[in-house]
PDB file of C-alpha atoms in Angstrom:
ATOM      1  CA  MET Y  10      89.999  81.014 125.940  1.00 40.00           C
ATOM      2  CA  ALA Y  11      86.617  83.198 126.785  1.00 42.00           C
ATOM      3  CA  ASP Y  12      88.917  86.157 127.400  1.00 47.00           C
ATOM      4  CA  ASP Y  13      90.502  85.844 123.425  1.00 51.00           C
ATOM      5  CA  ASP Y  14      86.470  86.584 122.759  1.00 57.00           C
ATOM      6  CA  GLY Y  15      85.879  89.235 124.994  1.00 56.00           C
ATOM      7  CA  PRO Y  16      87.439  92.938 125.304  1.00 61.00           C
ATOM      8  CA  ASN Y  17      90.599  91.832 126.114  1.00 61.00           C
ATOM      9  CA  GLY Y  18      91.178  89.569 122.790  1.00 62.00           C
ATOM     10  CA  TRP Y  19      89.817  92.925 121.406  1.00 57.00           C
ATOM     11  CA  ILE Y  20      92.308  94.893 122.661  1.00 66.00           C
ATOM     12  CA  VAL Y  21      94.936  92.306 121.619  1.00 72.00           C
ATOM     13  CA  THR Y  22      93.985  91.961 118.243  1.00 82.00           C
ATOM     14  CA  ASP Y  23      92.220  96.355 117.488  1.00 82.00           C
ATOM     15  CA  ALA Y  24      96.625  97.161 118.934  1.00 85.00           C
ATOM     16  CA  LEU Y  25      98.298  94.224 116.027  1.00 90.00           C
ATOM     17  CA  LEU Y  26      96.009  95.496 113.056  1.00 91.00           C
ATOM     18  CA  LEU Y  27      97.207  99.244 114.469  1.00 92.00           C
ATOM     19  CA  GLN Y  28     100.514  97.803 114.522  1.00 93.00           C
ATOM     20  CA  ALA Y  29     100.608  96.249 111.021  1.00 93.00           C
ATOM     21  CA  ALA Y  30      99.215  99.005 109.099  1.00 92.00           C
ATOM     22  CA  ILE Y  31     101.471 101.448 110.787  1.00 94.00           C
ATOM     23  CA  PHE Y  32     104.408  98.942 110.217  1.00 95.00           C
ATOM     24  CA  THR Y  33     103.216  98.561 106.518  1.00 93.00           C
ATOM     25  CA  ALA Y  34     103.436 101.892 105.715  1.00 92.00           C
ATOM     26  CA  ALA Y  35     106.430 103.110 106.908  1.00 94.00           C
ATOM     27  CA  THR Y  36     108.209 100.434 104.827  1.00 95.00           C
ATOM     28  CA  VAL Y  37     106.761 101.554 102.042  1.00 92.00           C
ATOM     29  CA  SER Y  38     107.657 105.087 103.428  1.00 91.00           C
ATOM     30  CA  GLY Y  39     110.831 104.338 104.093  1.00 92.00           C
ATOM     31  CA  LEU Y  40     111.635 102.135 100.579  1.00 92.00           C
ATOM     32  CA  THR Y  41     110.165 104.735  98.529  1.00 90.00           C
ATOM     33  CA  GLY Y  42     110.015 108.241 100.820  1.00 87.00           C
ATOM     34  CA  PHE Y  43     105.651 108.742 100.516  1.00 86.00           C
ATOM     35  CA  ALA Y  44     102.614 106.736 100.720  1.00 82.00           C
ATOM     36  CA  PHE Y  45     102.488 107.124 103.992  1.00 88.00           C
ATOM     37  CA  ALA Y  46      99.232 108.306 104.809  1.00 83.00           C
ATOM     38  CA  LEU Y  47      98.060 106.619 101.612  1.00 80.00           C
ATOM     39  CA  VAL Y  48      98.648 103.040 102.670  1.00 85.00           C
ATOM     40  CA  ALA Y  49      98.093 103.438 106.459  1.00 86.00           C
ATOM     41  CA  ALA Y  50      94.455 104.743 105.813  1.00 80.00           C
ATOM     42  CA  GLY Y  51      92.440 102.232 105.166  1.00 77.00           C
ATOM     43  CA  ILE Y  52      93.017 100.313 108.246  1.00 85.00           C
ATOM     44  CA  VAL Y  53      93.350 103.046 110.372  1.00 88.00           C
ATOM     45  CA  PHE Y  54      90.219 105.027 109.814  1.00 81.00           C
ATOM     46  CA  HIS Y  55      88.695 101.630 110.811  1.00 83.00           C
ATOM     47  CA  LEU Y  56      90.004 101.233 113.637  1.00 86.00           C
ATOM     48  CA  ARG Y  57      89.971 104.490 114.940  1.00 85.00           C
ATOM     49  CA  SER Y  58      87.826 108.388 114.724  1.00 83.00           C
ATOM     50  CA  PRO Y  59      88.585 110.182 112.042  1.00 77.00           C
ATOM     51  CA  ALA Y  60      90.142 112.843 114.402  1.00 77.00           C
ATOM     52  CA  ASP Y  61      92.511 110.504 116.405  1.00 84.00           C
ATOM     53  CA  ALA Y  62      93.332 108.925 112.725  1.00 84.00           C
ATOM     54  CA  THR Y  63      94.452 111.779 111.123  1.00 81.00           C
ATOM     55  CA  ALA Y  64      96.554 112.490 113.935  1.00 85.00           C
ATOM     56  CA  LEU Y  65      97.999 109.405 113.983  1.00 89.00           C
ATOM     57  CA  ILE Y  66      98.283 108.977 110.657  1.00 86.00           C
ATOM     58  CA  LEU Y  67     100.323 112.354 110.989  1.00 85.00           C
ATOM     59  CA  MET Y  68     102.307 112.196 113.877  1.00 89.00           C
ATOM     60  CA  GLY Y  69     103.906 108.500 112.267  1.00 89.00           C
ATOM     61  CA  SER Y  70     104.621 110.103 108.802  1.00 88.00           C
ATOM     62  CA  PHE Y  71     105.712 113.051 110.029  1.00 89.00           C
ATOM     63  CA  LEU Y  72     108.223 110.711 112.444  1.00 91.00           C
ATOM     64  CA  ALA Y  73     108.838 108.814 109.086  1.00 90.00           C
ATOM     65  CA  GLN Y  74     109.617 111.049 107.084  1.00 90.00           C
ATOM     66  CA  VAL Y  75     112.124 112.703 109.694  1.00 92.00           C
ATOM     67  CA  MET Y  76     113.802 109.296 109.857  1.00 91.00           C
ATOM     68  CA  SER Y  77     114.663 109.198 106.680  1.00 89.00           C
ATOM     69  CA  LEU Y  78     115.884 112.689 105.632  1.00 88.00           C
ATOM     70  CA  LEU Y  79     118.072 112.405 108.642  1.00 88.00           C
ATOM     71  CA  ARG Y  80     119.597 109.050 106.603  1.00 85.00           C
ATOM     72  CA  LEU Y  81     119.453 111.608 103.712  1.00 82.00           C
ATOM     73  CA  ARG Y  82     120.413 114.491 104.691  1.00 82.00           C
ATOM     74  CA  GLN Y  83     123.703 115.435 103.326  1.00 81.00           C
ATOM     75  CA  ARG Y  84     121.874 114.880  99.810  1.00 81.00           C
ATOM     76  CA  VAL Y  85     119.189 117.656 100.785  1.00 81.00           C
ATOM     77  CA  ALA Y  86     119.999 120.505  98.511  1.00 85.00           C
ATOM     78  CA  TRP Y  87     118.022 124.244  98.859  1.00 88.00           C
ATOM     79  CA  ALA Y  88     118.635 124.976  95.310  1.00 89.00           C
ATOM     80  CA  ASP Y  89     116.906 121.783  95.145  1.00 91.00           C
ATOM     81  CA  LEU Y  90     113.731 122.592  97.243  1.00 91.00           C
ATOM     82  CA  TRP Y  91     112.833 126.443  97.745  1.00 93.00           C
ATOM     83  CA  PRO Y  92     110.849 126.764  94.596  1.00 94.00           C
ATOM     84  CA  PHE Y  93     108.985 124.207  96.120  1.00 95.00           C
ATOM     85  CA  LEU Y  94     108.202 125.552  99.332  1.00 93.00           C
ATOM     86  CA  ALA Y  95     108.822 129.153  98.777  1.00 93.00           C
ATOM     87  CA  ALA Y  96     105.088 127.653  96.380  1.00 94.00           C
ATOM     88  CA  GLY Y  97     104.365 125.499  98.531  1.00 92.00           C
ATOM     89  CA  VAL Y  98     103.653 126.925 102.241  1.00 89.00           C
ATOM     90  CA  ILE Y  99     101.118 129.775  99.756  1.00 91.00           C
ATOM     91  CA  GLY Y 100      99.433 127.399  98.890  1.00 89.00           C
ATOM     92  CA  ALA Y 101      98.632 124.931 101.549  1.00 85.00           C
ATOM     93  CA  PRO Y 102      96.485 127.992 103.594  1.00 84.00           C
ATOM     94  CA  VAL Y 103      95.190 128.181  99.850  1.00 85.00           C
ATOM     95  CA  GLY Y 104      93.665 124.903  99.898  1.00 81.00           C
ATOM     96  CA  SER Y 105      92.797 125.102 103.928  1.00 75.00           C
ATOM     97  CA  LEU Y 106      90.367 127.807 102.481  1.00 80.00           C
ATOM     98  CA  ALA Y 107      89.355 126.644  99.874  1.00 77.00           C
ATOM     99  CA  LEU Y 108      88.022 123.459 101.330  1.00 66.00           C
ATOM    100  CA  GLY Y 109      84.900 125.514 102.558  1.00 67.00           C
ATOM    101  CA  HIS Y 110      84.225 125.695  98.637  1.00 72.00           C
ATOM    102  CA  LEU Y 111      85.187 122.556  97.304  1.00 70.00           C
ATOM    103  CA  TYR Y 112      84.382 118.501  98.031  1.00 74.00           C
ATOM    104  CA  PRO Y 113      87.236 116.885  99.090  1.00 70.00           C
ATOM    105  CA  GLY Y 114      85.928 113.334  98.266  1.00 77.00           C
ATOM    106  CA  THR Y 115      85.967 115.126  94.545  1.00 82.00           C
ATOM    107  CA  VAL Y 116      89.447 116.450  95.445  1.00 80.00           C
ATOM    108  CA  ARG Y 117      91.062 113.270  96.109  1.00 81.00           C
ATOM    109  CA  LEU Y 118      89.060 111.314  92.987  1.00 88.00           C
ATOM    110  CA  GLY Y 119      90.258 113.547  90.550  1.00 88.00           C
ATOM    111  CA  ILE Y 120      94.108 112.661  92.212  1.00 86.00           C
ATOM    112  CA  GLY Y 121      93.534 109.607  91.922  1.00 88.00           C
ATOM    113  CA  LEU Y 122      92.476 109.543  87.700  1.00 92.00           C
ATOM    114  CA  PHE Y 123      95.778 112.057  87.474  1.00 91.00           C
ATOM    115  CA  LEU Y 124      98.356 109.178  89.382  1.00 89.00           C
ATOM    116  CA  SER Y 125      96.555 106.064  87.339  1.00 93.00           C
ATOM    117  CA  PHE Y 126      96.523 107.701  84.412  1.00 94.00           C
ATOM    118  CA  TYR Y 127     100.178 109.319  84.926  1.00 93.00           C
ATOM    119  CA  ALA Y 128     101.583 106.780  85.954  1.00 92.00           C
ATOM    120  CA  LEU Y 129      99.985 104.275  83.178  1.00 94.00           C
ATOM    121  CA  TYR Y 130     101.630 106.752  80.337  1.00 93.00           C
ATOM    122  CA  ALA Y 131     105.328 107.357  82.608  1.00 91.00           C
ATOM    123  CA  MET Y 132     106.131 103.356  82.366  1.00 92.00           C
ATOM    124  CA  ARG Y 133     105.827 104.041  78.673  1.00 92.00           C
ATOM    125  CA  LEU Y 134     108.600 106.207  78.522  1.00 90.00           C
ATOM    126  CA  PRO Y 135     112.252 105.631  78.470  1.00 89.00           C
ATOM    127  CA  VAL Y 136     113.897 105.577  81.642  1.00 84.00           C
ATOM    128  CA  THR Y 137     115.884 108.534  81.495  1.00 85.00           C
ATOM    129  CA  TYR Y 138     113.139 110.590  80.392  1.00 88.00           C
ATOM    130  CA  VAL Y 139     113.399 114.382  81.158  1.00 90.00           C
ATOM    131  CA  SER Y 140     110.083 116.671  80.901  1.00 91.00           C
ATOM    132  CA  PRO Y 141     110.485 119.566  78.520  1.00 92.00           C
ATOM    133  CA  LEU Y 142     109.273 121.685  81.100  1.00 90.00           C
ATOM    134  CA  ALA Y 143     111.325 121.197  83.489  1.00 89.00           C
ATOM    135  CA  GLY Y 144     113.088 124.399  85.951  1.00 91.00           C
ATOM    136  CA  ARG Y 145     112.770 126.857  88.637  1.00 93.00           C
ATOM    137  CA  LEU Y 146     109.291 128.031  87.449  1.00 95.00           C
ATOM    138  CA  SER Y 147     107.559 124.857  86.852  1.00 95.00           C
ATOM    139  CA  ASP Y 148     108.985 123.291  90.028  1.00 95.00           C
ATOM    140  CA  ALA Y 149     107.390 126.466  91.763  1.00 96.00           C
ATOM    141  CA  ILE Y 150     103.954 125.656  90.053  1.00 96.00           C
ATOM    142  CA  VAL Y 151     103.968 122.004  91.532  1.00 95.00           C
ATOM    143  CA  GLY Y 152     104.817 123.512  94.930  1.00 94.00           C
ATOM    144  CA  PHE Y 153     102.253 126.059  94.802  1.00 95.00           C
ATOM    145  CA  LEU Y 154      99.613 122.783  93.651  1.00 93.00           C
ATOM    146  CA  SER Y 155     100.831 120.432  95.823  1.00 90.00           C
ATOM    147  CA  GLY Y 156     100.549 122.882  99.121  1.00 88.00           C
ATOM    148  CA  VAL Y 157      96.966 123.797  97.848  1.00 87.00           C
ATOM    149  CA  LEU Y 158      96.092 119.762  97.551  1.00 84.00           C
ATOM    150  CA  GLY Y 159      97.558 119.158 100.704  1.00 81.00           C
ATOM    151  CA  GLY Y 160      95.475 121.368 102.111  1.00 76.00           C
ATOM    152  CA  ILE Y 161      92.474 120.529 100.606  1.00 75.00           C
ATOM    153  CA  ALA Y 162      92.612 116.556 100.909  1.00 69.00           C
ATOM    154  CA  GLY Y 163      96.044 116.209 102.543  1.00 72.00           C
ATOM    155  CA  LEU Y 164      97.785 115.086  99.290  1.00 77.00           C
ATOM    156  CA  SER Y 165     101.195 117.086  99.073  1.00 82.00           C
ATOM    157  CA  GLY Y 166     103.126 114.093  97.792  1.00 84.00           C
ATOM    158  CA  ALA Y 167     101.452 112.691  95.020  1.00 84.00           C
ATOM    159  CA  LEU Y 168     101.728 115.257  92.662  1.00 88.00           C
ATOM    160  CA  MET Y 169     105.381 116.399  94.141  1.00 91.00           C
ATOM    161  CA  THR Y 170     106.568 112.596  93.634  1.00 90.00           C
ATOM    162  CA  ALA Y 171     104.607 112.445  90.401  1.00 90.00           C
ATOM    163  CA  TRP Y 172     106.951 115.425  88.654  1.00 93.00           C
ATOM    164  CA  CYS Y 173     110.283 114.810  90.367  1.00 92.00           C
ATOM    165  CA  LEU Y 174     110.468 111.331  88.340  1.00 89.00           C
ATOM    166  CA  MET Y 175     109.967 113.701  85.345  1.00 91.00           C
ATOM    167  CA  ARG Y 176     113.465 116.261  86.620  1.00 91.00           C
ATOM    168  CA  GLY Y 177     115.704 112.996  85.568  1.00 87.00           C
ATOM    169  CA  TRP Y 178     116.858 113.198  88.991  1.00 90.00           C
ATOM    170  CA  GLU Y 179     118.608 110.168  90.328  1.00 89.00           C
ATOM    171  CA  PRO Y 180     116.914 108.170  93.479  1.00 90.00           C
ATOM    172  CA  ALA Y 181     118.386 109.950  96.382  1.00 89.00           C
ATOM    173  CA  ARG Y 182     118.065 113.548  94.988  1.00 90.00           C
ATOM    174  CA  GLN Y 183     114.576 113.020  94.621  1.00 91.00           C
ATOM    175  CA  ARG Y 184     114.012 112.013  97.558  1.00 90.00           C
ATOM    176  CA  ALA Y 185     115.575 114.833  99.344  1.00 90.00           C
ATOM    177  CA  VAL Y 186     113.576 116.983  97.491  1.00 92.00           C
ATOM    178  CA  PHE Y 187     109.800 115.389  98.455  1.00 90.00           C
ATOM    179  CA  GLN Y 188     110.623 114.378 101.532  1.00 91.00           C
ATOM    180  CA  SER Y 189     111.828 117.506 102.752  1.00 91.00           C
ATOM    181  CA  PHE Y 190     108.798 119.145 101.073  1.00 92.00           C
ATOM    182  CA  ILE Y 191     106.232 116.529 102.629  1.00 88.00           C
ATOM    183  CA  LEU Y 192     108.227 116.820 105.342  1.00 89.00           C
ATOM    184  CA  VAL Y 193     107.168 120.499 105.564  1.00 88.00           C
ATOM    185  CA  MET Y 194     103.655 120.361 104.112  1.00 86.00           C
ATOM    186  CA  GLN Y 195     102.696 117.922 107.678  1.00 83.00           C
ATOM    187  CA  ALA Y 196     104.507 119.635 110.285  1.00 86.00           C
ATOM    188  CA  TYR Y 197     102.089 123.005 108.514  1.00 82.00           C
ATOM    189  CA  SER Y 198      98.907 120.113 108.905  1.00 79.00           C
ATOM    190  CA  LEU Y 199     100.465 118.842 111.951  1.00 80.00           C
ATOM    191  CA  MET Y 200     100.465 121.933 114.206  1.00 82.00           C
ATOM    192  CA  SER Y 201      96.760 122.737 112.679  1.00 77.00           C
ATOM    193  CA  LEU Y 202      95.184 119.990 113.971  1.00 74.00           C
ATOM    194  CA  ALA Y 203      97.276 120.798 117.017  1.00 80.00           C
ATOM    195  CA  LEU Y 204      95.314 124.840 117.744  1.00 79.00           C
ATOM    196  CA  VAL Y 205      91.988 123.614 115.874  1.00 71.00           C
ATOM    197  CA  VAL Y 206      91.073 120.048 116.927  1.00 68.00           C
ATOM    198  CA  GLY Y 207      93.796 119.035 119.234  1.00 77.00           C
ATOM    199  CA  ILE Y 208      95.120 115.821 120.158  1.00 82.00           C
ATOM    200  CA  SER Y 209      93.856 113.194 122.696  1.00 85.00           C
ATOM    201  CA  GLN Y 210      95.540 111.702 125.003  1.00 89.00           C
ATOM    202  CA  HIS Y 211      94.518 108.555 123.043  1.00 88.00           C
ATOM    203  CA  SER Y 212      96.814 109.272 120.244  1.00 87.00           C
ATOM    204  CA  LEU Y 213      99.585 109.512 122.419  1.00 91.00           C
ATOM    205  CA  ILE Y 214      98.516 105.959 123.395  1.00 91.00           C
ATOM    206  CA  ASP Y 215      98.328 105.118 120.147  1.00 90.00           C
ATOM    207  CA  LEU Y 216     101.865 106.644 119.221  1.00 91.00           C
ATOM    208  CA  ALA Y 217     103.521 104.774 121.611  1.00 93.00           C
ATOM    209  CA  ILE Y 218     102.150 101.741 120.917  1.00 91.00           C
ATOM    210  CA  THR Y 219     103.022 101.401 117.148  1.00 93.00           C
ATOM    211  CA  GLY Y 220     106.503 104.044 117.518  1.00 92.00           C
ATOM    212  CA  PRO Y 221     108.665 100.352 118.142  1.00 94.00           C
ATOM    213  CA  VAL Y 222     107.108  98.703 114.674  1.00 95.00           C
ATOM    214  CA  MET Y 223     107.224 102.416 112.923  1.00 94.00           C
ATOM    215  CA  ILE Y 224     110.714 102.663 113.388  1.00 95.00           C
ATOM    216  CA  ALA Y 225     111.307  98.972 112.365  1.00 96.00           C
ATOM    217  CA  GLY Y 226     109.494  99.218 109.293  1.00 95.00           C
ATOM    218  CA  VAL Y 227     111.568 102.787 108.495  1.00 95.00           C
ATOM    219  CA  VAL Y 228     114.869 101.565 108.751  1.00 95.00           C
ATOM    220  CA  ILE Y 229     113.680  97.977 107.026  1.00 96.00           C
ATOM    221  CA  GLY Y 230     112.675 100.133 103.538  1.00 94.00           C
ATOM    222  CA  LEU Y 231     115.184 102.575 103.832  1.00 93.00           C
ATOM    223  CA  TRP Y 232     117.930  99.006 103.698  1.00 95.00           C
ATOM    224  CA  LEU Y 233     115.594  98.549 100.478  1.00 94.00           C
ATOM    225  CA  PHE Y 234     116.031 101.661  98.772  1.00 92.00           C
ATOM    226  CA  SER Y 235     120.133 101.120  99.095  1.00 91.00           C
ATOM    227  CA  LYS Y 236     119.692  97.750  96.845  1.00 92.00           C
ATOM    228  CA  ILE Y 237     117.796  99.008  93.995  1.00 90.00           C
ATOM    229  CA  ASN Y 238     119.055 101.263  91.143  1.00 88.00           C
ATOM    230  CA  GLY Y 239     117.632 104.258  89.845  1.00 87.00           C
ATOM    231  CA  ALA Y 240     115.768 102.002  86.984  1.00 87.00           C
ATOM    232  CA  ARG Y 241     113.904  99.983  89.711  1.00 91.00           C
ATOM    233  CA  PHE Y 242     113.292 102.539  92.090  1.00 91.00           C
ATOM    234  CA  ARG Y 243     111.703 104.765  89.363  1.00 91.00           C
ATOM    235  CA  TRP Y 244     109.954 101.290  88.181  1.00 93.00           C
ATOM    236  CA  LEU Y 245     108.410 100.744  91.750  1.00 92.00           C
ATOM    237  CA  VAL Y 246     107.401 104.282  92.347  1.00 91.00           C
ATOM    238  CA  LEU Y 247     105.219 103.999  88.858  1.00 92.00           C
ATOM    239  CA  TRP Y 248     103.663 100.620  90.261  1.00 93.00           C
ATOM    240  CA  LEU Y 249     102.893 101.737  93.907  1.00 90.00           C
ATOM    241  CA  LEU Y 250     101.226 105.323  92.557  1.00 91.00           C
ATOM    242  CA  LEU Y 251      98.815 102.751  90.174  1.00 93.00           C
ATOM    243  CA  VAL Y 252      98.078 100.801  93.072  1.00 91.00           C
ATOM    244  CA  LEU Y 253      97.266 104.261  94.884  1.00 88.00           C
ATOM    245  CA  GLY Y 254      96.115 105.705  92.360  1.00 89.00           C
ATOM    246  CA  VAL Y 255      93.953 102.950  91.543  1.00 92.00           C
ATOM    247  CA  VAL Y 256      92.365 102.380  95.137  1.00 88.00           C
ATOM    248  CA  LEU Y 257      92.138 106.202  95.821  1.00 86.00           C
ATOM    249  CA  THR Y 258      89.817 106.240  92.441  1.00 91.00           C
ATOM    250  CA  ILE Y 259      87.627 102.985  93.232  1.00 91.00           C
ATOM    251  CA  SER Y 260      86.879 104.016  97.394  1.00 85.00           C
ATOM    252  CA  GLU Y 261      85.973 107.532  96.085  1.00 85.00           C
ATOM    253  CA  ILE Y 262      83.525 106.571  93.658  1.00 90.00           C
ATOM    254  CA  SER Y 263      82.076 103.864  96.052  1.00 86.00           C
ATOM    255  CA  ALA Y 264      81.398 105.904  98.562  1.00 80.00           C
ATOM    256  CA  MET Y 265      79.656 108.473  96.014  1.00 81.00           C
ATOM    257  CA  LEU Y 266      77.732 105.992  94.840  1.00 82.00           C
ATOM    258  CA  THR Y 267      77.070 104.499  98.861  1.00 80.00           C
ATOM    259  CA  SER Y 268      76.268 108.448  99.778  1.00 70.00           C
ATOM    260  CA  HIS Y 269      73.654 109.040  96.817  1.00 58.00           C
ATOM    261  CA  PRO Y 270      71.901 105.456  96.118  1.00 54.00           C
ATOM    262  CA  GLY Y 271      70.134 105.296  92.890  1.00 51.00           C
TER     263      GLY Y 271
END
């Protein structure tokens, strides 16, 4: 019993919490195609240093996206994807350069408010709604802005996911587009992290510890995705965007109040 309260007990608890966070994030990612980082961050950043947490989340999210896209590979259409990617690879370094002039917390707060209001607005629209602005030019603008947001705050998937819901595409086509985009942006972020900061041995050990539950979570999420229709997928994504938007907004406001008391 003494070990439960000592270092060994803490190591076991730490590993279980880490696995629970990654499993939950992987299941949500497998089901919806996004939100791995936002779901995992709440716990992982409390258990690991910022550098190790970021590395683990990026590696886990990247692998989860690869697994999902292998399942959806036949739905990936270059004609759908290239406007987003061409603009996104330009926007990502722009966001990284802007990072020194903008406060990431303010950007995250803005994204949180946008997602909250967007989800509430989109819930009032019919399932078959297609934005009158839908087209290659709008896709490129969204891709560029998503790249910028990824460079500034690591949120390259939020705007992409919201926009794809407005394109009138069925769920598998939506996922093939925004998951391919997120995958490329994460690969860029992961390479930047590896070159600038480096990936510690501790992060690689964490990836090995959480790898099995991450794979299980993605598989379960993809199985659940195969059981829902387009309308349910849309509602599921909108509710998830709303929850993530509210949580992001509250956490950033709380952080601002804590750092500027009185």
